[in-house]
PDB file of C-alpha atoms in Angstrom:
ATOM      1  CA  MET B 658     -34.947  10.997   0.275  1.00 57.00           C
ATOM      2  CA  PHE B 659     -35.474   7.241  -1.173  1.00 64.00           C
ATOM      3  CA  ASP B 660     -37.643   6.221   2.183  1.00 74.00           C
ATOM      4  CA  GLY B 661     -40.183   9.032   0.948  1.00 80.00           C
ATOM      5  CA  ALA B 662     -40.006   7.234  -2.378  1.00 89.00           C
ATOM      6  CA  SER B 663     -40.677   3.895  -1.286  1.00 92.00           C
ATOM      7  CA  LEU B 664     -43.588   4.862   1.116  1.00 92.00           C
ATOM      8  CA  VAL B 665     -45.304   6.748  -1.686  1.00 94.00           C
ATOM      9  CA  PHE B 666     -45.081   3.731  -3.579  1.00 95.00           C
ATOM     10  CA  GLN B 667     -46.348   1.266  -1.173  1.00 95.00           C
ATOM     11  CA  LEU B 668     -49.034   3.310  -0.321  1.00 95.00           C
ATOM     12  CA  MET B 669     -50.131   3.634  -4.107  1.00 96.00           C
ATOM     13  CA  ALA B 670     -49.392  -0.281  -4.187  1.00 97.00           C
ATOM     14  CA  GLN B 671     -52.025  -0.769  -1.521  1.00 96.00           C
ATOM     15  CA  GLY B 672     -54.415   1.327  -3.785  1.00 96.00           C
ATOM     16  CA  ALA B 673     -54.013   4.994  -2.408  1.00 95.00           C
ATOM     17  CA  GLU B 674     -53.922   8.081  -5.417  1.00 96.00           C
ATOM     18  CA  LYS B 675     -50.564   9.619  -5.915  1.00 96.00           C
ATOM     19  CA  ALA B 676     -51.632  13.013  -4.493  1.00 96.00           C
ATOM     20  CA  ASP B 677     -52.981  11.546  -1.424  1.00 96.00           C
ATOM     21  CA  ALA B 678     -49.458   9.091  -0.968  1.00 95.00           C
ATOM     22  CA  VAL B 679     -47.893  11.697  -1.164  1.00 95.00           C
ATOM     23  CA  ALA B 680     -49.846  14.020   1.289  1.00 95.00           C
ATOM     24  CA  ILE B 681     -49.509  10.919   3.581  1.00 94.00           C
ATOM     25  CA  ALA B 682     -45.524  10.305   2.852  1.00 92.00           C
ATOM     26  CA  ILE B 683     -45.115  14.407   3.746  1.00 92.00           C
ATOM     27  CA  ALA B 684     -47.430  14.373   7.024  1.00 93.00           C
ATOM     28  CA  THR B 685     -45.795  11.285   8.283  1.00 91.00           C
ATOM     29  CA  ARG B 686     -42.583  12.681   7.748  1.00 88.00           C
ATOM     30  CA  CYS B 687     -43.213  15.927   9.558  1.00 88.00           C
ATOM     31  CA  VAL B 688     -44.643  14.625  12.503  1.00 88.00           C
ATOM     32  CA  THR B 689     -41.705  11.812  13.108  1.00 87.00           C
ATOM     33  CA  LEU B 690     -39.453  14.631  12.536  1.00 88.00           C
ATOM     34  CA  TRP B 691     -40.973  17.784  14.655  1.00 88.00           C
ATOM     35  CA  CYS B 692     -41.686  14.770  17.551  1.00 89.00           C
ATOM     36  CA  GLY B 693     -37.887  13.720  17.479  1.00 90.00           C
ATOM     37  CA  VAL B 694     -36.843  17.522  17.485  1.00 92.00           C
ATOM     38  CA  PHE B 695     -39.356  18.553  20.568  1.00 92.00           C
ATOM     39  CA  ILE B 696     -38.282  16.065  22.723  1.00 93.00           C
ATOM     40  CA  GLY B 697     -34.544  16.945  22.094  1.00 93.00           C
ATOM     41  CA  LEU B 698     -35.343  20.427  23.073  1.00 93.00           C
ATOM     42  CA  VAL B 699     -36.719  19.482  26.082  1.00 93.00           C
ATOM     43  CA  ALA B 700     -34.381  16.866  27.199  1.00 92.00           C
ATOM     44  CA  PHE B 701     -31.367  20.278  26.337  1.00 90.00           C
ATOM     45  CA  ALA B 702     -33.662  22.593  28.029  1.00 88.00           C
ATOM     46  CA  GLY B 703     -33.576  19.804  31.091  1.00 85.00           C
ATOM     47  CA  GLY B 704     -29.893  19.701  31.488  1.00 82.00           C
ATOM     48  CA  CYS B 705     -29.612  23.635  31.203  1.00 80.00           C
ATOM     49  CA  VAL B 706     -31.749  23.939  33.812  1.00 76.00           C
ATOM     50  CA  ARG B 707     -30.170  21.647  35.891  1.00 73.00           C
ATOM     51  CA  THR B 708     -26.280  22.840  35.520  1.00 72.00           C
ATOM     52  CA  ARG B 709     -27.430  26.358  35.730  1.00 64.00           C
ATOM     53  CA  PRO B 710     -24.303  28.155  37.717  1.00 64.00           C
ATOM     54  CA  SER B 711     -25.045  29.294  40.890  1.00 63.00           C
ATOM     55  CA  LYS B 712     -25.955  33.385  41.560  1.00 56.00           C
ATOM     56  CA  LEU B 713     -22.620  35.306  42.307  1.00 45.00           C
TER      57      LEU B 713
END
């Protein structure tokens, strides 16, 4: 939680408007979160395909 607020404060210190700083912080958080989730899902799916039980 505090890292988002610190990003907003840093952006505002560099001259960004408050609304823009908040929007950038939210966008940054969403992009970094969902990229990691996507990579994890791809890795999980690859592991499931490789360890699939053979047909009976």
